[in-house]
Short mmCIF file of C-alpha atoms and ligand atoms in Angstrom, two decimals:
data_model
loop_
_atom_site.label_atom_id
_atom_site.label_comp_id
_atom_site.label_asym_id
_atom_site.label_seq_id
_atom_site.Cartn_x
_atom_site.Cartn_y
_atom_site.Cartn_z
CA MET A 1492 128.23 117.64 119.28
CA VAL A 1493 128.15 120.58 116.77
CA LEU A 1494 126.24 123.03 119.29
CA ASN A 1495 128.40 122.05 122.07
CA ASN A 1496 131.57 123.03 120.05
CA TYR A 1497 130.33 126.73 120.42
CA ARG A 1498 129.86 126.92 124.16
CA GLU A 1499 133.15 128.69 124.42
CA ASN A 1500 132.00 131.39 122.05
CA VAL A 1501 129.00 132.50 124.13
CA ARG A 1502 130.86 132.05 127.22
CA GLY A 1503 131.79 135.62 127.64
CA TYR A 1504 128.19 137.09 127.24
CA LEU A 1505 126.82 134.24 129.56
CA GLU A 1506 129.40 135.37 132.22
CA ALA A 1507 128.17 139.08 131.93
CA ILE A 1508 124.76 138.21 132.27
CA VAL A 1509 125.33 135.60 135.51
CA ARG A 1510 128.10 138.60 137.35
CA PRO A 1511 125.13 140.56 138.76
CA LEU A 1512 123.08 137.30 139.88
CA ALA A 1513 126.37 136.13 141.71
CA ARG A 1514 126.89 139.54 143.33
CA ALA A 1515 122.93 139.17 144.49
CA GLY A 1516 123.83 135.89 146.05
CA VAL A 1517 121.59 134.15 143.63
CA THR A 1518 122.65 130.32 143.91
CA PRO A 1519 123.20 127.81 140.78
CA ASN A 1520 120.31 125.47 141.96
CA GLN A 1521 117.93 128.17 142.39
CA ILE A 1522 118.43 129.27 138.58
CA THR A 1523 118.37 125.22 137.69
CA VAL A 1524 114.67 125.37 139.35
CA LEU A 1525 113.80 128.55 137.31
CA GLY A 1526 114.86 127.12 134.15
CA LEU A 1527 112.68 124.06 134.71
CA LEU A 1528 109.47 126.42 135.49
CA ILE A 1529 110.36 128.41 132.20
CA SER A 1530 110.55 125.12 130.19
CA LEU A 1531 107.26 123.86 131.66
CA THR A 1532 105.47 127.21 130.87
CA GLY A 1533 106.93 126.55 127.06
CA ALA A 1534 105.30 123.15 127.22
CA TYR A 1535 102.15 124.58 128.40
CA PHE A 1536 102.09 127.07 125.61
CA PHE A 1537 102.56 124.09 123.27
CA TYR A 1538 99.41 122.31 124.96
CA ARG A 1539 97.47 125.55 124.20
CA GLY A 1540 98.61 125.61 120.68
CA GLU A 1541 100.31 128.68 120.88
CA GLN A 1542 103.76 127.61 119.31
CA VAL A 1543 105.37 130.70 118.60
CA ILE A 1544 105.06 131.97 122.03
CA ALA A 1545 106.21 128.50 123.32
CA ALA A 1546 109.40 128.79 121.18
CA LEU A 1547 110.04 131.82 122.59
CA VAL A 1548 109.69 131.09 126.22
CA LEU A 1549 111.74 127.80 125.51
CA LEU A 1550 114.39 129.97 124.02
CA PHE A 1551 114.72 131.98 127.12
CA GLY A 1552 114.61 128.79 129.20
CA SER A 1553 117.63 127.50 127.18
CA LEU A 1554 119.39 130.44 128.17
CA ILE A 1555 118.50 130.10 131.73
CA ASP A 1556 119.60 126.53 131.34
CA ALA A 1557 123.22 127.73 130.15
CA LEU A 1558 123.20 130.31 133.15
CA ASP A 1559 123.21 127.83 135.93
CA GLY A 1560 126.26 126.25 135.02
CA THR A 1561 127.82 129.23 133.99
CA LEU A 1562 127.04 130.71 137.51
CA ALA A 1563 128.24 127.58 138.92
CA ARG A 1564 131.76 127.79 137.28
CA LEU A 1565 132.07 131.44 137.63
CA THR A 1566 131.72 131.37 141.48
CA GLY A 1567 133.09 127.94 142.03
CA LYS A 1568 129.99 126.58 143.01
CA THR A 1569 129.90 123.66 141.03
CA SER A 1570 128.57 120.73 142.71
CA ARG A 1571 127.78 117.07 141.83
CA PHE A 1572 124.10 117.38 143.19
CA GLY A 1573 123.81 120.67 140.84
CA ALA A 1574 124.99 118.56 138.03
CA PHE A 1575 122.26 115.90 138.72
CA LEU A 1576 119.67 118.23 139.39
CA ASP A 1577 120.50 120.16 136.01
CA SER A 1578 120.45 116.57 134.09
CA THR A 1579 117.18 115.36 135.63
CA PHE A 1580 115.34 118.65 134.94
CA ASP A 1581 116.64 118.31 131.50
CA ARG A 1582 114.75 115.30 131.17
CA ILE A 1583 111.37 116.61 132.77
CA SER A 1584 111.76 119.56 130.31
CA ASP A 1585 112.35 117.57 127.22
CA GLY A 1586 109.42 115.26 128.21
CA ALA A 1587 106.98 118.12 129.08
CA VAL A 1588 107.72 120.03 126.01
CA LEU A 1589 106.77 116.91 123.71
CA PHE A 1590 103.87 116.00 125.95
CA GLY A 1591 102.56 119.33 125.24
CA ILE A 1592 102.80 119.06 121.34
CA ALA A 1593 101.11 115.94 121.75
CA LEU A 1594 98.53 117.12 123.90
CA GLY A 1595 97.95 120.40 121.93
CA ASN A 1596 97.61 118.11 118.87
CA LEU A 1597 100.37 120.34 117.18
CA ALA A 1598 101.92 116.79 115.97
CA ASP A 1599 101.08 112.99 115.59
CA TRP A 1600 101.17 111.81 119.07
CA ARG A 1601 102.70 108.57 117.90
CA VAL A 1602 105.62 110.21 116.42
CA ALA A 1603 106.05 112.54 119.48
CA PHE A 1604 106.27 109.49 121.54
CA ILE A 1605 109.03 107.92 119.22
CA ALA A 1606 110.99 111.44 119.48
CA PHE A 1607 110.21 110.87 123.16
CA MET A 1608 111.93 107.80 123.57
CA GLY A 1609 114.96 108.68 120.97
CA SER A 1610 115.57 111.82 123.17
CA TYR A 1611 115.61 109.93 126.61
CA LEU A 1612 117.51 107.09 124.88
CA VAL A 1613 120.38 109.54 123.74
CA SER A 1614 120.84 110.79 127.18
CA TYR A 1615 120.60 107.54 129.07
CA GLU A 1616 123.32 106.00 126.75
CA ARG A 1617 125.69 108.87 127.51
CA CYS A 1618 125.02 108.32 131.31
CA ARG A 1619 125.17 104.60 131.36
CA ALA A 1620 128.12 104.56 129.26
CA GLU A 1621 130.16 107.08 131.25
CA LEU A 1622 129.33 105.28 134.48
CA ALA A 1623 130.78 101.85 132.72
CA GLY A 1624 133.87 103.85 132.03
CA SER A 1625 133.69 104.96 128.29
CA GLY A 1626 134.78 108.77 129.27
CA ARG A 1627 132.91 111.72 127.71
CA LEU A 1628 130.28 110.24 125.24
CA ALA A 1629 129.13 113.35 123.82
CA VAL A 1630 128.70 111.70 120.34
CA GLY A 1631 126.18 112.02 117.86
CA ILE A 1632 124.11 114.25 115.48
CA ALA A 1633 121.23 115.32 117.83
CA GLU A 1634 122.36 116.09 121.39
CA ARG A 1635 119.84 118.01 123.60
CA ALA A 1636 120.94 121.16 122.17
CA GLU A 1637 120.26 120.19 118.30
CA ARG A 1638 116.76 118.59 119.60
CA LEU A 1639 115.72 121.62 121.27
CA LEU A 1640 117.15 124.05 118.54
CA ILE A 1641 115.17 122.05 116.20
CA ILE A 1642 111.96 122.21 118.01
CA ILE A 1643 112.08 126.05 118.70
CA ILE A 1644 113.32 127.12 115.01
CA THR A 1645 110.24 125.06 113.58
CA ALA A 1646 108.06 126.28 116.28
CA LEU A 1647 109.00 129.70 115.59
CA PHE A 1648 107.69 129.36 111.94
CA GLY A 1649 104.42 127.71 113.29
CA TYR A 1650 105.63 124.11 111.93
CA VAL A 1651 106.65 122.31 115.31
CA GLU A 1652 105.15 118.96 113.59
CA TYR A 1653 108.13 118.86 111.40
CA GLY A 1654 110.45 119.30 114.20
CA VAL A 1655 108.89 116.57 115.93
CA TYR A 1656 109.54 113.99 112.88
CA ALA A 1657 113.14 115.51 112.64
CA VAL A 1658 113.63 114.93 116.38
CA ALA A 1659 112.05 111.21 116.19
CA ILE A 1660 114.51 110.44 113.48
CA LEU A 1661 117.72 112.21 114.28
CA SER A 1662 117.38 111.16 117.68
CA TRP A 1663 117.40 107.39 116.67
CA ILE A 1664 120.22 107.88 114.75
CA THR A 1665 122.19 109.45 117.50
CA VAL A 1666 121.07 106.27 119.64
CA LEU A 1667 122.77 103.95 116.88
CA GLN A 1668 125.96 106.45 116.72
CA ARG A 1669 126.06 106.21 120.50
CA LEU A 1670 125.48 102.45 120.65
CA TYR A 1671 128.66 102.27 118.23
CA ALA A 1672 130.45 104.54 120.31
CA ALA A 1673 130.09 102.55 123.50
CA TYR A 1674 130.61 99.52 121.66
CA GLN A 1675 133.98 100.58 120.62
CA ARG A 1676 135.01 102.04 124.08
CA LEU A 1677 133.68 99.34 126.51
CA ARG A 1678 133.99 96.02 124.62
CA GLU A 1679 137.05 94.82 126.27
C1 LIG B 1719 113.18 135.85 124.97
C2 LIG B 1719 114.26 135.22 123.91
C3 LIG B 1719 114.13 135.94 122.71
C4 LIG B 1719 115.83 135.43 124.77
C5 LIG B 1719 116.69 135.28 123.57
C6 LIG B 1719 118.11 134.87 124.42
C7 LIG B 1719 119.10 134.22 123.39
C8 LIG B 1719 120.44 135.13 123.58
C9 LIG B 1719 119.14 132.89 123.93
C10 LIG B 1719 120.74 132.22 123.59
C11 LIG B 1719 120.44 130.86 124.38
C12 LIG B 1719 121.74 129.95 123.96
C13 LIG B 1719 122.76 130.42 125.29
C14 LIG B 1719 121.57 128.54 124.04
C15 LIG B 1719 120.87 128.33 123.03
C16 LIG B 1719 120.93 126.76 122.88
C17 LIG B 1719 119.92 125.88 123.26
C18 LIG B 1719 118.58 125.73 121.97
C19 LIG B 1719 120.18 124.37 123.36
C20 LIG B 1719 120.19 124.00 124.86
O1 LIG B 1719 120.89 124.53 125.64
C21 LIG B 1719 121.51 123.79 126.75
C22 LIG B 1719 122.48 124.76 127.43
C23 LIG B 1719 122.87 124.29 128.77
O2 LIG B 1719 123.26 122.99 128.67
P1 LIG B 1719 123.65 122.58 130.21
O3 LIG B 1719 122.60 122.75 131.26
O4 LIG B 1719 124.39 120.89 129.90
O5 LIG B 1719 125.07 123.27 130.67
P2 LIG B 1719 125.37 124.12 131.90
O6 LIG B 1719 124.49 124.42 132.56
O7 LIG B 1719 126.52 125.32 131.20
O8 LIG B 1719 126.57 123.17 132.70
C24 LIG B 1719 126.04 121.99 133.33
C25 LIG B 1719 127.07 121.94 134.31
O9 LIG B 1719 126.92 122.99 135.29
C26 LIG B 1719 126.93 122.61 136.82
N1 LIG B 1719 126.16 122.96 137.57
C27 LIG B 1719 124.81 122.95 136.75
C28 LIG B 1719 123.82 123.48 137.43
C29 LIG B 1719 123.82 123.64 138.96
N2 LIG B 1719 122.81 123.97 139.78
N3 LIG B 1719 124.99 123.60 139.63
C30 LIG B 1719 126.18 122.97 138.74
O10 LIG B 1719 126.76 122.81 139.52
C31 LIG B 1719 127.43 121.09 136.64
O11 LIG B 1719 128.70 120.99 136.79
C32 LIG B 1719 126.93 120.77 135.20
O12 LIG B 1719 127.39 119.57 134.80
O13 LIG B 1719 123.45 124.75 126.41
C33 LIG B 1719 124.35 126.00 126.36
C34 LIG B 1719 125.40 125.70 125.50
C35 LIG B 1719 124.68 125.65 123.95
C36 LIG B 1719 125.19 124.41 123.67
C37 LIG B 1719 125.69 126.77 123.19
C38 LIG B 1719 125.15 126.94 121.83
C39 LIG B 1719 125.64 127.89 121.15
C40 LIG B 1719 124.81 128.54 119.64
C41 LIG B 1719 125.47 128.96 119.01
C42 LIG B 1719 123.37 129.04 120.14
C43 LIG B 1719 122.70 129.70 118.74
C44 LIG B 1719 121.32 129.75 119.47
C45 LIG B 1719 120.36 131.21 119.11
C46 LIG B 1719 120.97 132.45 120.08
C47 LIG B 1719 119.42 130.57 118.78
C48 LIG B 1719 118.77 131.74 117.92
C49 LIG B 1719 118.29 131.09 116.45
C50 LIG B 1719 116.72 131.74 116.45
C51 LIG B 1719 116.36 131.67 114.85
C52 LIG B 1719 115.67 130.76 117.10
O1 LIP B 1720 123.15 115.94 125.05
P1 LIP B 1720 122.24 114.67 125.41
O2 LIP B 1720 123.34 113.35 125.97
O3 LIP B 1720 121.18 113.82 125.02
O4 LIP B 1720 121.52 115.41 126.88
C1 LIP B 1720 122.17 115.71 128.01
C2 LIP B 1720 122.77 116.94 128.09
O5 LIP B 1720 122.51 117.85 126.88
C3 LIP B 1720 122.67 117.37 129.56
O6 LIP B 1720 123.28 118.87 129.54
C4 LIP B 1720 123.31 116.55 130.65
O7 LIP B 1720 123.30 117.19 131.68
C5 LIP B 1720 122.64 115.00 130.32
O8 LIP B 1720 122.94 114.35 131.52
C6 LIP B 1720 122.64 114.61 129.18
O9 LIP B 1720 123.64 114.03 128.82
MG1 MG B 1721 122.25 124.07 132.52
MG1 MG B 1722 120.21 121.94 132.07
#
């Protein structure tokens, strides 16, 4: 919730980046696919134990992830499939990053698994509750932007292990926060 509030502050910069792309005829879905490929590359660097490079690649991948939606909105090309593709690729990226960290022995695989379950549940809860009519359930201390930034910053300093611990704990707190919010909005 916290970082999502800053979307408006960076919108102008993101639009400046996508304008030439729009002129070149690049489509939002192409950017979405590129974003996934970059995130998978970041995951690969984690697997190789190169956490600083992985962090920089993931940071770049996050920028690309912000550009697809920006391009879609700027050119009036938002689509329901694009939204679905973006969310689906977010899940693949989230899973691949934690898998890469675990495979690369950068963190205890059991903690990575708990972080993985928590991360997926947070996003699933939002999707399922919104489908049930809760309205926008962007609630909780560790939404995707926070989780990603924790991994990126700790990896930049060579301590991604602690990032995984933090995501494991904070994502499960968010699971409880969303459970409670959904209960309040959907109980009757
Ligand atoms: C090589 C590197 C060094 C390069 C560095 C570049 C930097 C300038 C990086 C800046 C990145 C910054 C913009 C984002 C960082 C936050 C990131 C860690 C968190 C994850 O970000 C996710 C991102 C995008 O989310 P979504 O995909 O959900 O949103 P959209 O795509 O916009 O919209 C989806 C929506 O669009 C439609 N659509 C989409 C796709 C498609 N194909 N068709 C479509 O129609 C559809 O309607 C969909 O529903 O979130 C971005 C916003 C973010 C939350 C804002 C955070 C701002 C914060 C102040 C940034 C601080 C970060 C700081 C630069 C980090 C540096 C710190 C350092 C110590 C690491
Ligand atoms: O923040 P979170 O809910 O864990 O994760 C998600 C968002 O960040 C993402 O952009 C959206 O497309 C997903 O469907 C999901 O809701
Ligand atoms: Mg996006
Ligand atoms: Mg995305």
